[in-house]
Amino acid sequence: MTLSFYEERLLQRDKIIIYMLLGTVMILIAGLREIGLPDTEAYETMYYSGSKSITEKLVEPSFIFIRNILQSFHLGINALFLVYAFISIPLRLTAIWKISNFPLLTLSLYISYYYQMHDVIQIRCAVASALFLLALYYRLEHKNYYSLLCILCGWIFHFSAIVGLVIFILDNKPLKSWKSTLLYLIIPIGIIFSIGAFDITQFIPAELGGDKLQVYRELKDKGIEGDLEGIPFYMNPAILMNICLFYGCIFFHQILSECNKYFPICLKIMGVAFFCKFSLENLS
């Protein structure tokens, strides 16, 4: 974090060296972590149980492919963590370097929360989200084929990545008044979907992940939802903080758009993410 305050004074060469060193440390920490941290035991079960695991239907082909290769060399679970870290972290660092005006500052903010949540815990999601950031960059640079390829590759690592296709609907134009109003209302609308009995996941085609959502519903109906059940948003300080930041970004969107040319579409994506978060709350 301290280095980020001196970022403007650093030579480009020094920033690259620091960036690469931090990336190396991040890979080692994520790949060599001990079993017992959140999600590590679940991955250990999926790694050694194989098709016997009840969550096997929820696992992407990439996970099964990587697992089979590593097991053919008689490697343990940490080899799996290392492989995912070697994929996700360089991709994410590349995306941050391309998108952010202050990559070291952005990286320090990323390490403080999302690195621990994604690269250290949700390793499949980490790869998908890194590829989504690259897809966003290519979309805004009008390289749509590269953007689509990144999203499809992300889908191979995590089925939810298909939602990233939303970037082809959204634009990067400054917010008009009606769009700002819609963003202000999008969280309450999502909560209304969550409170009511209406489940929009019933209308998602199987090809877009509807079959996987059906498995989640079956697990929930059977009472197997301990690991799938999250903390209610009104008791989760991280989500509440993100909601406050979201509304603050909407209020100051004109100033923030002048600081980063990618800000308008990022704000719209955040709105879509909040709507999905709350409208899918009933699923698990």
Coordinates of C-alpha atoms in Angstrom, one line a residue:
M1 CA 0.0 0.0 0.0
T2 CA 2.9 2.4 0.9
L3 CA 4.4 2.0 -2.6
S4 CA 1.1 3.1 -4.2
F5 CA 1.5 6.6 -2.7
Y6 CA 4.8 7.0 -4.6
E7 CA 3.6 5.4 -7.8
E8 CA 3.7 8.7 -9.8
R9 CA 7.4 9.2 -8.8
L10 CA 8.5 5.7 -9.8
L11 CA 10.2 5.0 -13.1
Q12 CA 8.2 2.7 -15.5
R13 CA 11.0 0.0 -15.1
D14 CA 10.7 0.1 -11.3
K15 CA 7.0 -0.2 -11.4
I16 CA 7.2 -3.2 -13.6
I17 CA 9.7 -4.9 -11.4
I18 CA 7.7 -4.2 -8.2
Y19 CA 4.5 -5.4 -10.0
M20 CA 6.2 -8.7 -11.1
L21 CA 7.6 -9.3 -7.6
L22 CA 4.2 -8.8 -6.0
G23 CA 2.6 -11.1 -8.5
T24 CA 5.2 -13.8 -7.7
V25 CA 4.5 -13.5 -4.0
M26 CA 0.8 -13.6 -4.6
I27 CA 1.1 -16.8 -6.7
L28 CA 3.2 -18.5 -4.0
I29 CA 0.8 -17.5 -1.1
A30 CA -2.3 -18.7 -3.0
G31 CA -0.7 -21.9 -4.3
L32 CA 1.1 -23.1 -1.1
R33 CA -1.6 -22.3 1.4
E34 CA -2.5 -24.9 4.0
I35 CA -5.6 -27.0 4.1
G36 CA -8.1 -25.7 6.6
L37 CA -8.6 -22.2 5.1
P38 CA -12.1 -21.5 3.7
D39 CA -13.0 -23.7 0.7
T40 CA -9.7 -25.7 0.8
E41 CA -11.4 -28.7 2.4
A42 CA -14.2 -28.6 -0.2
Y43 CA -11.6 -28.5 -3.0
E44 CA -9.7 -31.3 -1.3
T45 CA -12.8 -33.4 -1.4
M46 CA -13.5 -32.6 -5.0
Y47 CA -9.9 -33.3 -5.9
Y48 CA -9.6 -36.7 -4.3
S49 CA -13.2 -37.9 -4.4
G50 CA -13.7 -37.3 -8.2
S51 CA -17.0 -38.5 -9.6
K52 CA -18.0 -39.7 -6.1
S53 CA -18.4 -36.1 -4.9
I54 CA -22.0 -34.9 -4.7
T55 CA -20.9 -31.5 -6.2
E56 CA -19.3 -33.2 -9.3
K57 CA -22.2 -32.0 -11.5
L58 CA -21.3 -28.4 -10.6
V59 CA -17.7 -28.7 -11.5
E60 CA -16.5 -27.3 -14.9
P61 CA -14.7 -29.5 -17.5
S62 CA -11.5 -27.4 -17.0
F63 CA -11.3 -28.4 -13.3
I64 CA -11.8 -32.1 -14.1
F65 CA -9.2 -31.9 -16.9
I66 CA -6.6 -30.2 -14.6
R67 CA -7.4 -32.6 -11.8
N68 CA -6.9 -35.6 -13.9
I69 CA -3.6 -34.4 -15.3
L70 CA -2.2 -33.6 -11.9
Q71 CA -3.4 -36.9 -10.4
S72 CA -1.7 -38.8 -13.3
F73 CA 1.6 -37.4 -11.9
H74 CA 0.5 -38.3 -8.3
L75 CA 0.5 -34.7 -7.2
G76 CA -1.4 -33.4 -4.2
I77 CA -4.0 -30.7 -3.7
N78 CA -1.5 -27.8 -3.5
A79 CA -0.5 -28.5 -7.1
L80 CA -4.1 -27.7 -8.1
F81 CA -3.9 -24.4 -6.1
L82 CA -0.6 -23.5 -7.8
V83 CA -1.9 -24.2 -11.3
Y84 CA -5.0 -22.0 -10.8
A85 CA -2.8 -19.3 -9.2
F86 CA -0.4 -19.4 -12.2
I87 CA -3.4 -18.9 -14.5
S88 CA -5.5 -16.4 -12.7
I89 CA -3.0 -14.0 -11.1
P90 CA -0.9 -13.2 -14.2
L91 CA -4.1 -12.7 -16.2
R92 CA -5.5 -10.3 -13.6
L93 CA -2.3 -8.4 -13.2
T94 CA -2.2 -7.9 -17.0
A95 CA -5.8 -6.7 -17.0
I96 CA -5.2 -4.2 -14.1
W97 CA -2.1 -2.9 -15.9
K98 CA -4.1 -2.2 -19.0
I99 CA -7.2 -0.7 -17.4
S100 CA -5.9 1.3 -14.4
N101 CA -4.1 4.6 -14.5
F102 CA -2.5 3.6 -11.2
P103 CA -1.8 -0.1 -11.3
L104 CA 0.0 -0.4 -8.0
L105 CA -2.7 1.5 -6.2
T106 CA -5.3 -0.7 -7.8
L107 CA -3.3 -3.9 -7.0
S108 CA -3.0 -2.8 -3.4
L109 CA -6.8 -2.4 -3.2
Y110 CA -7.3 -5.7 -4.9
I111 CA -5.0 -7.6 -2.5
S112 CA -6.8 -6.1 0.5
Y113 CA -10.0 -8.0 -0.3
Y114 CA -10.6 -9.6 -3.7
Y115 CA -7.3 -11.5 -3.8
Q116 CA -8.2 -13.2 -0.6
M117 CA -11.8 -14.0 -1.8
H118 CA -10.9 -15.1 -5.3
D119 CA -7.3 -16.3 -5.7
V120 CA -7.0 -17.7 -2.3
I121 CA -10.5 -19.1 -1.8
Q122 CA -12.7 -19.2 -5.0
I123 CA -9.9 -20.3 -7.4
R124 CA -12.2 -21.2 -10.3
C125 CA -14.0 -17.9 -10.0
A126 CA -10.6 -16.2 -9.9
V127 CA -9.7 -17.3 -13.4
A128 CA -13.1 -16.4 -14.8
S129 CA -13.1 -12.9 -13.2
A130 CA -9.5 -12.2 -14.5
L131 CA -10.6 -13.2 -18.0
F132 CA -13.6 -11.0 -17.6
L133 CA -11.4 -8.0 -16.9
L134 CA -9.5 -8.7 -20.0
A135 CA -12.7 -9.1 -22.0
L136 CA -13.8 -5.7 -20.7
Y137 CA -10.6 -4.1 -21.8
Y138 CA -10.8 -5.6 -25.3
R139 CA -14.5 -4.6 -25.6
L140 CA -13.7 -1.0 -24.9
E141 CA -10.8 -1.1 -27.4
H142 CA -13.3 -2.4 -30.0
K143 CA -11.6 -5.8 -30.2
N144 CA -14.9 -7.7 -29.8
Y145 CA -13.5 -11.1 -31.0
Y146 CA -10.8 -11.1 -28.3
S147 CA -13.4 -10.0 -25.8
L148 CA -15.8 -12.8 -26.7
L149 CA -12.9 -15.3 -26.6
C150 CA -12.0 -14.2 -23.1
I151 CA -15.6 -14.7 -21.9
L152 CA -15.9 -18.1 -23.5
C153 CA -12.6 -19.2 -21.9
G154 CA -13.8 -17.8 -18.6
W155 CA -17.0 -20.0 -19.0
I156 CA -14.8 -23.1 -19.2
F157 CA -13.4 -22.2 -15.8
H158 CA -16.6 -21.1 -14.1
F159 CA -20.1 -21.4 -15.6
S160 CA -21.2 -18.1 -14.2
A161 CA -18.8 -16.3 -16.5
I162 CA -21.3 -16.5 -19.3
V163 CA -23.0 -13.5 -17.6
G164 CA -20.1 -11.5 -18.9
L165 CA -21.8 -11.3 -22.3
V166 CA -23.6 -8.4 -20.7
I167 CA -20.7 -6.1 -21.7
F168 CA -21.8 -6.4 -25.3
I169 CA -25.2 -4.8 -24.3
L170 CA -23.8 -2.0 -22.1
D171 CA -22.0 1.0 -23.5
N172 CA -19.3 3.3 -22.0
K173 CA -21.2 6.5 -22.6
P174 CA -21.6 9.0 -19.7
L175 CA -24.7 8.4 -17.6
K176 CA -27.8 10.3 -18.5
S177 CA -30.3 11.2 -15.8
W178 CA -32.6 8.3 -16.4
K179 CA -29.7 5.8 -16.3
S180 CA -28.6 7.3 -13.0
T181 CA -32.1 6.9 -11.6
L182 CA -32.2 3.3 -12.8
L183 CA -28.9 2.5 -11.1
Y184 CA -30.2 4.1 -7.9
L185 CA -33.2 1.7 -8.1
I186 CA -31.5 -1.4 -9.2
I187 CA -30.6 -2.7 -5.7
P188 CA -34.2 -2.2 -4.3
I189 CA -35.5 -4.0 -7.4
G190 CA -33.2 -6.9 -6.9
I191 CA -34.2 -7.1 -3.2
I192 CA -37.9 -7.2 -4.2
F193 CA -37.1 -10.2 -6.4
S194 CA -35.3 -11.8 -3.5
I195 CA -38.1 -11.2 -1.0
G196 CA -40.8 -12.4 -3.3
A197 CA -41.4 -16.0 -4.3
F198 CA -40.5 -15.2 -7.9
D199 CA -37.3 -17.1 -9.0
I200 CA -35.9 -15.8 -12.2
T201 CA -33.4 -18.7 -12.4
Q202 CA -36.3 -20.9 -13.6
F203 CA -36.3 -19.0 -16.9
I204 CA -32.5 -19.3 -17.6
P205 CA -31.8 -21.8 -20.5
A206 CA -29.8 -24.9 -19.7
E207 CA -27.2 -23.8 -22.3
L208 CA -26.5 -20.7 -20.2
G209 CA -26.2 -22.5 -16.9
G210 CA -29.8 -23.2 -16.1
D211 CA -29.0 -26.9 -15.6
K212 CA -26.3 -26.0 -13.0
L213 CA -28.8 -23.8 -11.2
Q214 CA -31.2 -26.7 -11.2
V215 CA -28.6 -28.8 -9.4
Y216 CA -28.2 -26.0 -6.8
R217 CA -31.9 -26.0 -6.2
E218 CA -31.9 -29.8 -5.8
L219 CA -29.1 -29.6 -3.3
K220 CA -31.0 -27.0 -1.4
D221 CA -34.3 -29.0 -1.5
K222 CA -32.3 -32.0 0.0
G223 CA -31.0 -29.8 2.8
I224 CA -27.4 -29.9 1.4
E225 CA -26.7 -26.2 1.5
G226 CA -24.3 -25.5 4.3
D227 CA -21.5 -24.5 2.0
L228 CA -23.8 -22.8 -0.4
E229 CA -25.6 -20.6 2.1
G230 CA -24.1 -17.1 2.6
I231 CA -24.5 -14.5 5.3
P232 CA -27.6 -12.2 4.7
F233 CA -26.5 -9.0 3.0
Y234 CA -27.8 -6.8 5.8
M235 CA -25.4 -8.6 8.2
N236 CA -22.5 -8.6 5.9
P237 CA -20.3 -5.5 6.4
A238 CA -18.4 -6.1 3.1
I239 CA -21.6 -6.0 1.0
L240 CA -23.0 -3.0 2.9
M241 CA -19.7 -1.2 2.3
N242 CA -19.9 -2.0 -1.4
I243 CA -23.4 -0.7 -1.6
C244 CA -22.3 2.6 0.0
L245 CA -19.4 2.8 -2.5
F246 CA -21.8 2.0 -5.4
Y247 CA -24.2 4.8 -4.5
G248 CA -21.3 7.2 -3.9
C249 CA -19.9 6.4 -7.3
I250 CA -23.3 7.1 -8.9
F251 CA -23.5 10.5 -7.1
F252 CA -19.9 11.5 -8.2
H253 CA -20.0 9.7 -11.6
Q254 CA -19.2 12.8 -13.6
I255 CA -16.0 13.5 -11.6
L256 CA -14.9 9.9 -11.6
S257 CA -15.5 9.5 -15.3
E258 CA -13.0 12.2 -15.9
C259 CA -10.4 10.3 -13.9
N260 CA -10.8 7.0 -15.8
K261 CA -12.3 6.5 -19.2
Y262 CA -13.6 3.0 -18.3
F263 CA -15.6 4.2 -15.3
P264 CA -19.1 4.5 -16.9
I265 CA -19.3 0.9 -18.1
C266 CA -17.7 -0.4 -14.9
L267 CA -20.4 1.4 -12.9
K268 CA -23.1 -0.2 -15.1
I269 CA -21.5 -3.6 -14.7
M270 CA -21.5 -3.1 -10.9
G271 CA -25.3 -2.3 -11.1
V272 CA -25.9 -5.6 -13.0
A273 CA -23.8 -7.5 -10.5
F274 CA -25.8 -6.1 -7.6
F275 CA -29.1 -7.0 -9.3
C276 CA -27.9 -10.6 -9.9
K277 CA -26.6 -10.8 -6.3
F278 CA -30.0 -9.9 -4.8
S279 CA -32.4 -11.4 -7.4
L280 CA -30.6 -14.8 -7.0
E281 CA -30.6 -14.6 -3.2
N282 CA -33.4 -17.2 -3.0
L283 CA -31.3 -19.8 -4.9
S284 CA -28.9 -20.1 -2.0

